[in-house]
């Protein structure tokens, strides 16, 4: 906390890496576009094929922007949870927040059609999906918070998060059993996760939610730092526990819930990125960690999305699978290497 | 240290505990500026509960606590953080903090919304590092420290908070005799040289008798309070433990195992 300046070079490198990852991300996709053509399109130059211009500006750039928001936002929410729950293994996926969002989405996509078959179409749009998923994640987060207050054992908390995941999976499969094939398909595609296919309004809405969540996180920096000592110490430093917890939870719920609503449940980013970030930014100061974690998450998401696109092929892999393939080994590697995870 | 920073704490008919169950009652004591006070008593009698209650980390049940003759509950949390700092038995949640980072957190009541350290804050942090012989360890992570070193860091953090009143819960547990004495001597010098008021709970009764100005004995009934020699004269230490196990020797001020 003494010399935040010493991380300036690291920040510069990370920002450069982000730009590289972004260029890589938008230069690859199912349609092969030559690199020079892409650059000239970006800088408003002439381009041989008009459809390339359209693909870059209307598909790839919004997708890259979404990936930045999703990766950065999820990672910041993971960082907030690790500090709030004093647990290095906390993250939106592990604590069942993503499951809650899934449940909200599943109830909306498949449940409403059970209750009133015809009304569901009018109810179903992006906004209601986002609201349902956010409500689901908020509810789970509140329950986890209540449990965390009663049970001081952090391992128990993780197990409860996993149980929430199981309960959600069970309810979803019951809903799926009674659901129409069409609605089931919509849910399955949502649950694969995707940063593409978002309309301009959706991207803007996502940017608004993520921006607000990050803003709340930035306003909580001082409290988050105090929480590193433990709640009693934080209180003795003049931090109001109830108010701080509420603000941090709202920030986490907005980030994790909002992002999951639009991009589907994306695993491991929130858990793994804060630990990866600390490999370079070896500090606990949230003033440095919040921007660093956001940038790192954005890079990771852009890279995962680039892989998921399977460059020059028409098929797209579910991004949720890619992040798990990347994230899970990282967590194992960290645990094995350090024997214990510190946060 | 300026006179305006002197502070006294006193309780009147204080009962502590939890909503469902009172832990200890009839607690009356007062500590003035420049005094080192120990709270002693058998396990489970409520020493830590009393300390947390004094630190406003837990609500009291009945009675009153005043700091500078003003009721504890009338202080805002921000003001109280400038009056009173605590050192608890719980370890910091994050062991990944460096020594310097942890001590810097003690400056939070004085920093702006994002916690920027001013040059004045940095002076306090440096002074704490020097006073507790932590300069060499400043960039170490907490999980790399020994118990004694971590305890020094936690006390240094409380000192960086620059409060006239410091409460410590069992600051000498898990330490060997040398480090116990080292910590208690540091506390004594803080009270006598800088005019701070320090209250700590301890099981080191013989050390407390030698080093403290006042002692509060929690026995669950009268809770006698006074200077160590007064308490010895009135034979309060004799009643602390069952006689068939340990006896108190008033001449040496120490306990001996009954033969």
Coordinates of C-alpha atoms in Angstrom, one line a residue:
Chain A
X1 CA 0.0 0.0 0.0
X2 CA 3.0 2.2 0.2
X3 CA 4.1 2.4 -3.4
X4 CA 1.3 1.8 -5.9
X5 CA 3.5 3.4 -8.5
X6 CA 5.8 0.3 -8.7
X7 CA 3.0 -1.5 -10.6
X8 CA 2.9 1.1 -13.4
X9 CA 5.0 -1.1 -15.8
X10 CA 2.9 -4.1 -15.0
X11 CA -0.2 -2.2 -15.8
X12 CA 1.3 -1.0 -19.1
X13 CA 2.1 -4.5 -20.1
X14 CA -1.3 -5.8 -19.1
X15 CA -3.0 -3.1 -21.1
X16 CA -0.8 -3.9 -24.1
X17 CA -1.7 -7.6 -23.7
X18 CA -5.4 -6.7 -23.6
X19 CA -5.1 -4.7 -26.9
X20 CA -3.3 -7.7 -28.5
X21 CA -5.9 -10.1 -27.3
X22 CA -8.6 -7.9 -28.6
X23 CA -7.0 -7.6 -32.0
X24 CA -6.5 -11.3 -32.1
X25 CA -10.1 -11.8 -31.0
X26 CA -11.6 -9.7 -33.7
X27 CA -9.2 -10.9 -36.4
X28 CA -10.4 -14.5 -36.0
X29 CA -13.8 -16.0 -36.6
X30 CA -15.7 -18.3 -38.9
X31 CA -15.1 -16.1 -41.9
X32 CA -11.4 -15.7 -42.7
X33 CA -10.7 -12.0 -43.1
X34 CA -7.1 -10.9 -44.0
X35 CA -5.3 -9.0 -41.2
X36 CA -4.6 -6.0 -43.4
X37 CA -8.3 -5.8 -44.5
X38 CA -9.3 -5.9 -40.8
X39 CA -6.9 -3.1 -39.9
X40 CA -8.0 -0.9 -42.7
X41 CA -11.7 -1.6 -41.7
X42 CA -10.9 -0.6 -38.1
X43 CA -9.2 2.6 -39.1
X44 CA -11.9 3.5 -41.7
X45 CA -9.9 2.7 -44.7
X46 CA -11.1 0.9 -47.9
X47 CA -12.0 -2.7 -47.8
X48 CA -12.2 -5.2 -50.7
X49 CA -15.3 -7.1 -49.6
X50 CA -18.2 -5.0 -48.1
X51 CA -19.5 -7.9 -46.0
X52 CA -16.2 -8.1 -44.1
X53 CA -16.8 -4.6 -42.9
X54 CA -20.2 -5.5 -41.8
X55 CA -19.0 -8.6 -39.9
X56 CA -16.2 -6.7 -38.2
X57 CA -18.4 -3.8 -37.1
X58 CA -21.7 -5.5 -36.3
X59 CA -20.5 -8.8 -35.0
X60 CA -16.9 -9.0 -34.0
X61 CA -16.4 -5.7 -32.3
X62 CA -19.6 -5.9 -30.1
X63 CA -18.6 -9.5 -29.3
X64 CA -15.1 -8.4 -28.3
X65 CA -16.5 -5.6 -26.2
X66 CA -18.9 -8.1 -24.5
X67 CA -16.1 -10.5 -23.8
X68 CA -14.2 -7.6 -22.0
X69 CA -17.2 -6.7 -19.9
X70 CA -18.0 -10.4 -19.1
X71 CA -14.5 -11.4 -18.2
X72 CA -13.6 -8.2 -16.3
X73 CA -16.9 -8.1 -14.4
X74 CA -17.0 -11.7 -13.4
X75 CA -13.4 -11.5 -12.2
X76 CA -14.1 -8.4 -10.1
X77 CA -17.1 -10.1 -8.6
X78 CA -14.9 -13.1 -7.7
X79 CA -12.4 -10.8 -6.0
X80 CA -15.2 -9.1 -4.0
X81 CA -16.5 -12.5 -2.9
X82 CA -13.0 -13.8 -1.9
X83 CA -12.5 -10.7 0.3
X84 CA -16.1 -10.6 1.7
X85 CA -16.2 -14.3 2.6
X86 CA -12.6 -14.5 3.6
X87 CA -12.2 -17.5 1.4
X88 CA -9.7 -17.9 -1.5
X89 CA -12.0 -20.5 -3.2
X90 CA -15.0 -18.2 -3.3
X91 CA -16.3 -17.1 -6.7
X92 CA -19.7 -16.7 -8.4
X93 CA -19.7 -20.3 -9.6
X94 CA -18.5 -22.0 -6.5
X95 CA -20.8 -20.2 -4.2
X96 CA -23.9 -21.1 -6.3
X97 CA -24.5 -17.5 -7.5
X98 CA -24.3 -18.7 -11.1
X99 CA -26.6 -21.6 -10.2
X100 CA -29.1 -19.1 -8.8
X101 CA -29.0 -17.2 -12.1
X102 CA -29.5 -20.4 -14.0
X103 CA -32.5 -21.2 -11.8
X104 CA -34.0 -17.8 -12.5
X105 CA -33.4 -18.2 -16.2
X106 CA -34.8 -21.7 -16.2
X107 CA -37.9 -20.7 -14.4
X108 CA -38.5 -17.9 -16.9
X109 CA -37.6 -19.9 -20.0
X110 CA -39.3 -23.2 -19.1
X111 CA -41.4 -22.5 -16.1
X112 CA -43.6 -19.7 -17.4
X113 CA -44.7 -21.8 -20.3
X114 CA -45.9 -24.5 -17.9
X115 CA -48.0 -22.1 -16.0
X116 CA -49.5 -20.2 -19.0
X117 CA -48.5 -21.5 -22.3
X118 CA -49.5 -18.5 -24.4
X119 CA -48.4 -15.7 -22.1
X120 CA -44.8 -16.8 -22.1
X121 CA -44.0 -15.2 -25.4
X122 CA -45.0 -11.7 -24.4
X123 CA -43.1 -12.2 -21.1
X124 CA -39.9 -13.4 -22.7
X125 CA -37.4 -10.9 -23.8
X126 CA -33.9 -9.9 -23.0
X127 CA -34.8 -7.6 -20.1
X128 CA -37.0 -10.1 -18.3
X129 CA -34.3 -12.8 -18.8
X130 CA -31.8 -10.5 -17.2
X131 CA -34.1 -9.6 -14.4
X132 CA -35.0 -13.3 -13.7
X133 CA -31.3 -14.3 -13.7
X134 CA -30.3 -11.4 -11.5
X135 CA -33.1 -12.1 -9.0
X136 CA -32.0 -15.7 -8.8
X137 CA -28.4 -14.8 -8.2
X138 CA -29.3 -12.2 -5.6
X139 CA -31.5 -14.7 -3.7
X140 CA -28.7 -17.3 -3.6
X141 CA -26.2 -14.6 -2.5
X142 CA -28.5 -13.5 0.3
X143 CA -28.9 -17.0 1.6
X144 CA -25.2 -17.6 1.3
X145 CA -24.6 -14.4 3.3
X146 CA -27.0 -15.5 6.1
X147 CA -25.4 -18.9 6.2
X148 CA -21.9 -17.3 6.3
X149 CA -22.9 -15.2 9.3
X150 CA -24.0 -18.3 11.2
X151 CA -21.3 -20.7 10.1
X152 CA -17.8 -19.4 10.5
X153 CA -16.3 -22.4 8.9
X154 CA -15.4 -21.4 5.3
X155 CA -15.3 -25.0 4.0
X156 CA -19.0 -25.5 5.1
X157 CA -19.8 -22.4 3.0
X158 CA -18.3 -23.9 -0.1
X159 CA -20.2 -27.2 0.4
X160 CA -23.4 -25.2 0.8
X161 CA -22.6 -23.4 -2.4
X162 CA -22.1 -26.8 -4.1
X163 CA -25.4 -28.1 -2.7
X164 CA -27.2 -25.0 -4.2
X165 CA -25.7 -26.1 -7.5
X166 CA -27.2 -29.6 -7.1
X167 CA -30.6 -28.3 -6.0
X168 CA -30.6 -25.9 -9.0
X169 CA -29.6 -28.7 -11.4
X170 CA -32.4 -30.9 -10.0
X171 CA -35.1 -28.2 -10.4
X172 CA -33.8 -27.4 -13.9
X173 CA -34.0 -31.1 -14.9
X174 CA -37.5 -31.4 -13.5
X175 CA -38.5 -28.3 -15.5
X176 CA -36.7 -29.6 -18.6
X177 CA -38.7 -32.8 -18.3
X178 CA -42.0 -31.0 -18.6
X179 CA -40.8 -28.3 -21.0
X180 CA -41.3 -28.0 -24.7
X181 CA -38.4 -28.9 -26.9
X182 CA -38.1 -25.4 -28.1
X183 CA -37.9 -23.8 -24.7
X184 CA -35.5 -26.5 -23.5
X185 CA -33.3 -25.7 -26.5
X186 CA -33.3 -22.0 -25.6
X187 CA -32.2 -22.8 -22.1
X188 CA -29.5 -25.2 -23.1
X189 CA -28.0 -22.7 -25.5
X190 CA -28.1 -20.0 -22.8
X191 CA -26.4 -22.4 -20.4
X192 CA -23.5 -23.0 -22.9
X193 CA -22.6 -19.4 -22.4
X194 CA -21.8 -17.0 -25.2
X195 CA -20.5 -13.5 -25.6
X196 CA -21.7 -13.2 -29.2
X197 CA -25.3 -12.8 -30.5
X198 CA -26.0 -9.9 -28.2
X199 CA -28.0 -7.1 -29.7
X200 CA -26.8 -3.5 -29.4
X201 CA -29.3 -2.7 -26.7
X202 CA -28.2 -5.8 -24.8
X203 CA -24.5 -4.9 -25.0
X204 CA -25.4 -1.4 -23.8
X205 CA -27.5 -2.7 -21.0
X206 CA -24.7 -5.1 -20.0
X207 CA -22.2 -2.3 -20.1
X208 CA -24.4 -0.2 -17.8
X209 CA -24.8 -3.0 -15.3
X210 CA -21.1 -3.9 -15.3
X211 CA -20.1 -0.3 -15.1
X212 CA -22.4 0.3 -12.1
X213 CA -21.1 -2.9 -10.4
X214 CA -17.5 -1.9 -10.9
X215 CA -18.3 1.7 -9.7
X216 CA -19.7 0.3 -6.5
X217 CA -16.6 -1.9 -6.1
X218 CA -14.4 1.1 -6.5
X219 CA -16.4 3.0 -3.9
X220 CA -15.9 0.1 -1.5
X221 CA -12.1 -0.1 -1.9
X222 CA -11.4 1.2 1.5
X223 CA -13.9 -1.1 3.2
X224 CA -12.6 -4.1 1.2
X225 CA -9.1 -3.4 2.5
X226 CA -10.4 -3.2 6.0
X227 CA -12.2 -6.5 5.6
X228 CA -8.8 -8.1 4.9
X229 CA -8.2 -7.9 8.7
X230 CA -11.4 -9.5 9.6
X231 CA -14.8 -8.1 10.4
X232 CA -14.1 -7.2 14.0
X233 CA -11.0 -5.3 13.1
X234 CA -12.8 -3.6 10.2
X235 CA -15.5 -2.5 12.7
X236 CA -12.8 -1.2 15.1
X237 CA -11.5 0.9 12.2
X238 CA -14.8 2.7 11.9
X239 CA -16.3 0.6 9.1
X240 CA -20.0 0.0 9.3
X241 CA -20.3 -3.7 8.8
X242 CA -24.0 -3.9 7.7
X243 CA -23.7 -1.1 5.2
X244 CA -20.5 -2.3 3.7
X245 CA -21.6 -5.9 3.4
X246 CA -24.8 -4.7 1.6
X247 CA -22.9 -2.5 -0.9
X248 CA -20.4 -5.2 -1.6
X249 CA -23.2 -7.8 -2.1
X250 CA -25.2 -5.5 -4.4
X251 CA -22.0 -5.0 -6.5
X252 CA -21.3 -8.7 -6.6
X253 CA -24.9 -9.6 -7.4
X254 CA -25.1 -7.0 -10.2
X255 CA -21.9 -8.2 -11.7
X256 CA -22.4 -11.9 -11.4
X257 CA -26.1 -11.9 -11.9
X258 CA -26.2 -9.4 -14.8
X259 CA -23.4 -11.0 -16.7
X260 CA -24.8 -14.5 -16.2
X261 CA -28.1 -13.3 -17.5
X262 CA -26.7 -12.1 -20.8
X263 CA -23.7 -14.4 -21.3
X264 CA -24.9 -17.6 -19.5
X265 CA -23.2 -19.2 -16.6
X266 CA -19.5 -18.9 -17.3
X267 CA -17.4 -21.0 -14.9
X268 CA -14.1 -20.5 -13.1
X269 CA -13.3 -17.0 -14.4
X270 CA -14.4 -15.3 -11.2
X271 CA -12.5 -17.8 -9.0
X272 CA -9.3 -18.2 -11.0
X273 CA -8.5 -14.7 -12.3
X274 CA -7.9 -13.0 -8.9
X275 CA -5.3 -15.7 -8.1
X276 CA -3.7 -15.4 -11.5
X277 CA -3.6 -11.7 -11.2
X278 CA -1.7 -11.9 -7.9
X279 CA 1.1 -13.8 -9.7
X280 CA 2.2 -10.5 -11.1
X281 CA 0.4 -7.9 -8.9
X282 CA 1.6 -9.4 -5.6
X283 CA -0.5 -7.2 -3.3
X284 CA -3.8 -7.2 -1.4
X285 CA -4.5 -3.5 -2.0
X286 CA -7.8 -3.4 -3.8
X287 CA -6.9 -0.1 -5.4
X288 CA -4.5 -2.0 -7.5
X289 CA -6.3 -5.4 -7.6
X290 CA -9.6 -4.1 -8.9
X291 CA -8.3 -2.6 -12.1
X292 CA -5.7 -5.4 -12.5
X293 CA -8.2 -8.2 -12.0
X294 CA -10.6 -6.5 -14.5
X295 CA -7.9 -6.3 -17.2
X296 CA -6.8 -9.9 -16.5
X297 CA -10.3 -11.2 -16.7
X298 CA -10.9 -9.3 -19.9
X299 CA -7.8 -10.8 -21.5
X300 CA -8.7 -14.3 -20.4
X301 CA -12.2 -14.0 -21.7
X302 CA -11.0 -12.7 -25.1
X303 CA -8.6 -15.5 -25.4
X304 CA -11.2 -18.1 -24.4
X305 CA -13.6 -16.7 -26.9
X306 CA -11.0 -16.7 -29.6
X307 CA -10.4 -20.4 -29.0
X308 CA -14.2 -21.1 -28.8
X309 CA -14.6 -19.6 -32.3
X310 CA -12.4 -22.3 -33.7
X311 CA -10.8 -19.8 -36.3
X312 CA -11.8 -20.4 -39.9
X313 CA -14.4 -23.0 -39.1
X314 CA -18.1 -22.5 -39.0
X315 CA -18.7 -24.2 -35.6
X316 CA -18.5 -22.4 -32.2
X317 CA -17.7 -24.3 -29.0
X318 CA -19.6 -23.5 -25.8
X319 CA -17.5 -20.9 -24.0
X320 CA -18.4 -22.3 -20.7
X321 CA -16.5 -25.5 -21.6
X322 CA -13.4 -23.5 -22.6
X323 CA -13.3 -21.4 -19.4
X324 CA -13.6 -24.6 -17.4
X325 CA -10.9 -26.3 -19.4
X326 CA -8.6 -23.3 -18.7
X327 CA -9.8 -22.4 -15.2
X328 CA -10.0 -25.8 -13.4
X329 CA -6.4 -26.8 -14.1
X330 CA -5.2 -23.3 -13.0
X331 CA -6.9 -23.8 -9.6
X332 CA -5.4 -27.3 -9.3
X333 CA -2.0 -26.0 -10.2
X334 CA -2.2 -23.1 -7.7
X335 CA -3.3 -25.5 -5.0
X336 CA -0.5 -28.0 -5.7
X337 CA 2.2 -25.4 -6.1
X338 CA 1.4 -23.4 -3.0
X339 CA 0.0 -26.2 -1.0
X340 CA -2.5 -23.8 0.4
X341 CA -4.3 -20.9 -1.3
X342 CA -4.0 -17.6 0.2
X343 CA -6.0 -14.6 -0.6
Chain B
X1 CA 2.2 13.3 23.2
X2 CA -0.3 16.2 23.5
X3 CA -2.5 16.4 26.5
X4 CA -5.7 16.5 24.5
X5 CA -5.0 12.9 23.6
X6 CA -5.3 11.6 27.1
X7 CA -8.1 9.3 27.7
X8 CA -9.8 7.5 30.5
X9 CA -12.2 4.6 30.5
X10 CA -14.6 3.5 33.2
X11 CA -17.5 1.2 33.7
X12 CA -20.3 1.3 36.2
X13 CA -22.4 -1.7 37.1
X14 CA -21.6 -3.3 33.8
X15 CA -23.1 -6.6 32.8
X16 CA -21.8 -8.3 29.7
X17 CA -22.9 -11.3 27.7
X18 CA -25.2 -12.3 25.0
X19 CA -29.0 -11.7 24.6
X20 CA -29.8 -15.1 25.9
X21 CA -27.3 -15.3 28.7
X22 CA -25.3 -12.9 30.8
X23 CA -21.7 -13.9 31.1
X24 CA -20.5 -11.6 33.9
X25 CA -22.0 -8.7 35.9
X26 CA -21.1 -6.1 38.5
X27 CA -18.0 -4.9 36.7
X28 CA -16.7 -1.6 38.0
X29 CA -13.3 -0.2 37.2
X30 CA -11.7 2.8 35.8
X31 CA -8.4 3.3 34.0
X32 CA -6.7 6.7 33.5
X33 CA -4.2 8.0 31.1
X34 CA -0.8 6.5 31.4
X35 CA -2.0 3.4 33.1
X36 CA -1.4 -0.2 32.1
X37 CA -4.4 -2.4 33.3
X38 CA -4.7 -6.2 33.2
X39 CA -7.9 -8.2 33.3
X40 CA -7.3 -11.6 34.7
X41 CA -9.6 -14.6 35.6
X42 CA -10.1 -18.2 34.9
X43 CA -11.0 -19.5 31.4
X44 CA -14.6 -18.8 30.4
X45 CA -15.2 -16.1 33.0
X46 CA -15.7 -13.5 30.3
X47 CA -12.4 -11.7 29.8
X48 CA -12.6 -11.6 26.0
X49 CA -16.3 -10.8 26.1
X50 CA -15.5 -7.8 28.4
X51 CA -12.8 -6.6 26.1
X52 CA -15.0 -6.9 23.0
X53 CA -17.8 -5.0 24.9
X54 CA -15.4 -2.2 25.9
X55 CA -14.3 -2.0 22.2
X56 CA -17.9 -1.6 21.1
X57 CA -17.6 -4.8 19.0
X58 CA -20.4 -6.4 21.0
X59 CA -23.4 -4.7 22.8
X60 CA -23.4 -4.5 26.6
X61 CA -26.4 -5.9 28.5
X62 CA -26.7 -3.4 31.4
X63 CA -24.7 -0.7 33.1
X64 CA -22.5 1.9 31.5
X65 CA -19.2 2.3 29.8
X66 CA -17.7 5.8 29.5
X67 CA -14.7 7.1 27.6
X68 CA -13.6 10.5 28.8
X69 CA -16.8 10.7 30.9
X70 CA -18.8 10.3 27.8
X71 CA -21.0 7.3 27.2
X72 CA -19.5 4.8 24.7
X73 CA -22.7 4.5 22.7
X74 CA -22.7 8.3 21.9
X75 CA -19.5 8.1 19.9
X76 CA -19.9 7.7 16.1
X77 CA -18.0 4.7 14.7
X78 CA -15.6 7.1 13.0
X79 CA -14.9 9.1 16.1
X80 CA -14.5 5.9 18.2
X81 CA -11.9 4.6 15.7
X82 CA -9.8 7.6 16.6
X83 CA -10.2 7.1 20.3
X84 CA -9.8 3.3 20.7
X85 CA -8.0 0.6 18.9
X86 CA -8.1 -3.2 19.5
X87 CA -5.8 -6.2 19.2
X88 CA -7.8 -9.4 19.1
X89 CA -6.9 -13.0 19.4
X90 CA -8.3 -13.6 15.9
X91 CA -5.7 -13.7 13.1
X92 CA -6.0 -11.3 10.2
X93 CA -8.3 -12.8 7.6
X94 CA -5.8 -12.4 4.8
X95 CA -2.3 -13.7 5.6
X96 CA -1.2 -12.4 2.3
X97 CA -0.9 -8.9 3.5
X98 CA 2.7 -7.6 4.0
X99 CA 3.7 -6.2 7.4
X100 CA 3.7 -2.7 6.1
X101 CA 0.3 -3.1 4.4
X102 CA -1.2 -4.4 7.6
X103 CA 0.1 -1.6 9.7
X104 CA -1.0 0.9 7.1
X105 CA -4.6 -0.3 7.5
X106 CA -4.4 1.2 11.0
X107 CA -4.5 4.6 9.4
X108 CA -7.9 4.0 7.9
X109 CA -9.8 6.3 10.3
X110 CA -7.7 9.2 9.0
X111 CA -7.5 8.5 5.3
X112 CA -9.8 9.7 2.5
X113 CA -12.5 7.7 0.7
X114 CA -10.1 5.5 -1.2
X115 CA -7.5 5.2 1.6
X116 CA -4.7 7.4 0.2
X117 CA -1.8 7.7 2.7
X118 CA -0.6 11.2 3.3
X119 CA 3.0 12.0 4.4
X120 CA 1.7 12.3 8.0
X121 CA 0.2 8.8 7.8
X122 CA 3.5 7.5 6.5
X123 CA 5.3 9.0 9.4
X124 CA 3.1 7.1 11.8
X125 CA 3.6 3.9 10.0
X126 CA 7.4 4.3 10.0
X127 CA 7.3 5.2 13.8
X128 CA 5.3 2.0 14.5
X129 CA 7.7 -0.1 12.4
X130 CA 10.6 1.3 14.3
X131 CA 9.1 1.1 17.7
X132 CA 8.2 -2.6 17.3
X133 CA 11.5 -3.6 15.6
X134 CA 9.8 -4.5 12.4
X135 CA 11.8 -2.5 9.9
X136 CA 13.6 -5.6 8.6
X137 CA 10.3 -7.4 8.2
X138 CA 8.3 -4.7 6.5
X139 CA 8.0 -6.4 3.2
X140 CA 7.4 -9.9 4.6
X141 CA 3.9 -11.5 4.2
X142 CA 2.0 -12.3 7.4
X143 CA 2.0 -16.0 6.7
X144 CA 5.8 -16.0 6.8
X145 CA 6.0 -14.5 10.3
X146 CA 6.3 -16.4 13.6
X147 CA 3.6 -16.0 16.3
X148 CA 5.6 -13.5 18.2
X149 CA 6.4 -11.4 15.1
X150 CA 2.7 -11.4 14.0
X151 CA 1.7 -10.3 17.5
X152 CA 4.1 -7.4 17.3
X153 CA 2.7 -6.5 13.9
X154 CA -0.9 -6.4 15.2
X155 CA 0.1 -4.2 18.1
X156 CA 2.1 -2.0 15.8
X157 CA -1.1 -1.6 13.7
X158 CA -3.0 -0.5 16.8
X159 CA -0.2 2.0 17.5
X160 CA -0.4 3.3 14.0
X161 CA -4.1 4.0 14.6
X162 CA -2.8 6.5 17.1
X163 CA -5.6 6.2 19.7
X164 CA -5.2 7.2 23.3
X165 CA -6.8 3.9 24.3
X166 CA -5.7 0.4 23.3
X167 CA -7.5 -2.8 24.2
X168 CA -5.6 -6.1 23.7
X169 CA -7.0 -9.6 24.1
X170 CA -4.4 -12.1 25.4
X171 CA -1.5 -10.4 23.6
X172 CA 1.0 -12.9 25.1
X173 CA -0.5 -16.3 24.3
X174 CA 1.6 -18.7 22.3
X175 CA 4.7 -16.7 23.1
X176 CA 7.8 -17.8 25.1
X177 CA 8.7 -16.0 28.3
X178 CA 11.2 -13.7 26.6
X179 CA 8.7 -12.6 24.0
X180 CA 6.0 -12.3 26.6
X181 CA 8.1 -9.9 28.6
X182 CA 9.1 -8.1 25.4
X183 CA 5.5 -7.4 24.5
X184 CA 4.4 -6.4 28.0
X185 CA 7.5 -4.1 28.4
X186 CA 6.5 -2.4 25.1
X187 CA 3.0 -1.9 26.4
X188 CA 4.3 -0.5 29.6
X189 CA 6.6 2.0 27.8
X190 CA 3.6 3.1 25.6
X191 CA 1.6 3.9 28.7
X192 CA 4.4 5.5 30.8
X193 CA 6.2 7.4 28.0
X194 CA 3.3 8.3 25.7
X195 CA 0.4 8.6 28.2
X196 CA -1.7 5.9 26.5
X197 CA -4.3 3.9 28.4
X198 CA -3.8 0.2 27.8
X199 CA -6.1 -2.6 28.9
X200 CA -5.3 -6.2 28.2
X201 CA -6.5 -9.6 29.2
X202 CA -3.9 -12.2 30.3
X203 CA -3.2 -15.4 32.0
X204 CA 0.3 -14.3 33.0
X205 CA -0.7 -13.2 36.5
X206 CA 2.8 -13.0 37.9
X207 CA 4.0 -10.8 35.1
X208 CA 0.8 -8.6 35.4
X209 CA 1.5 -8.1 39.1
X210 CA 5.1 -7.0 38.3
X211 CA 4.3 -4.7 35.3
X212 CA 0.7 -3.4 35.6
X213 CA -0.6 -0.3 37.4
X214 CA -4.0 -1.7 37.9
X215 CA -5.5 -5.2 37.8
X216 CA -9.2 -6.2 37.4
X217 CA -9.8 -9.7 38.7
X218 CA -12.9 -11.3 37.1
X219 CA -14.2 -13.8 39.7
X220 CA -17.9 -13.8 38.8
X221 CA -18.9 -12.1 42.0
X222 CA -17.1 -9.0 43.3
X223 CA -14.7 -8.5 40.5
X224 CA -12.1 -6.7 42.7
X225 CA -10.1 -3.9 41.0
X226 CA -7.1 -2.0 42.2
X227 CA -3.3 -1.8 42.3
X228 CA -1.5 -5.1 42.4
X229 CA -0.2 -4.6 46.0
X230 CA -3.6 -3.7 47.3
X231 CA -5.1 -6.8 45.8
X232 CA -2.3 -8.9 47.3
X233 CA -2.9 -7.4 50.7
X234 CA -6.6 -8.2 50.5
X235 CA -5.8 -11.8 49.5
X236 CA -7.8 -11.6 46.3
X237 CA -5.4 -13.7 44.3
X238 CA -5.7 -16.6 46.8
X239 CA -9.3 -17.0 45.9
X240 CA -8.7 -17.1 42.2
X241 CA -8.0 -20.8 41.9
X242 CA -8.9 -23.8 44.1
X243 CA -6.4 -24.1 46.9
X244 CA -5.8 -27.8 46.6
X245 CA -4.3 -27.2 43.1
X246 CA -2.4 -23.9 43.3
X247 CA -1.5 -21.6 46.1
X248 CA -0.5 -17.9 45.8
X249 CA 2.7 -16.7 47.5
X250 CA 2.2 -13.1 48.5
X251 CA 5.9 -12.5 49.0
X252 CA 7.0 -13.5 45.5
X253 CA 3.7 -12.5 43.8
X254 CA 3.6 -15.9 42.0
X255 CA 1.5 -19.1 42.0
X256 CA 2.9 -22.4 43.1
X257 CA 1.5 -25.9 42.6
X258 CA 0.2 -27.3 45.8
X259 CA 2.3 -30.2 47.2

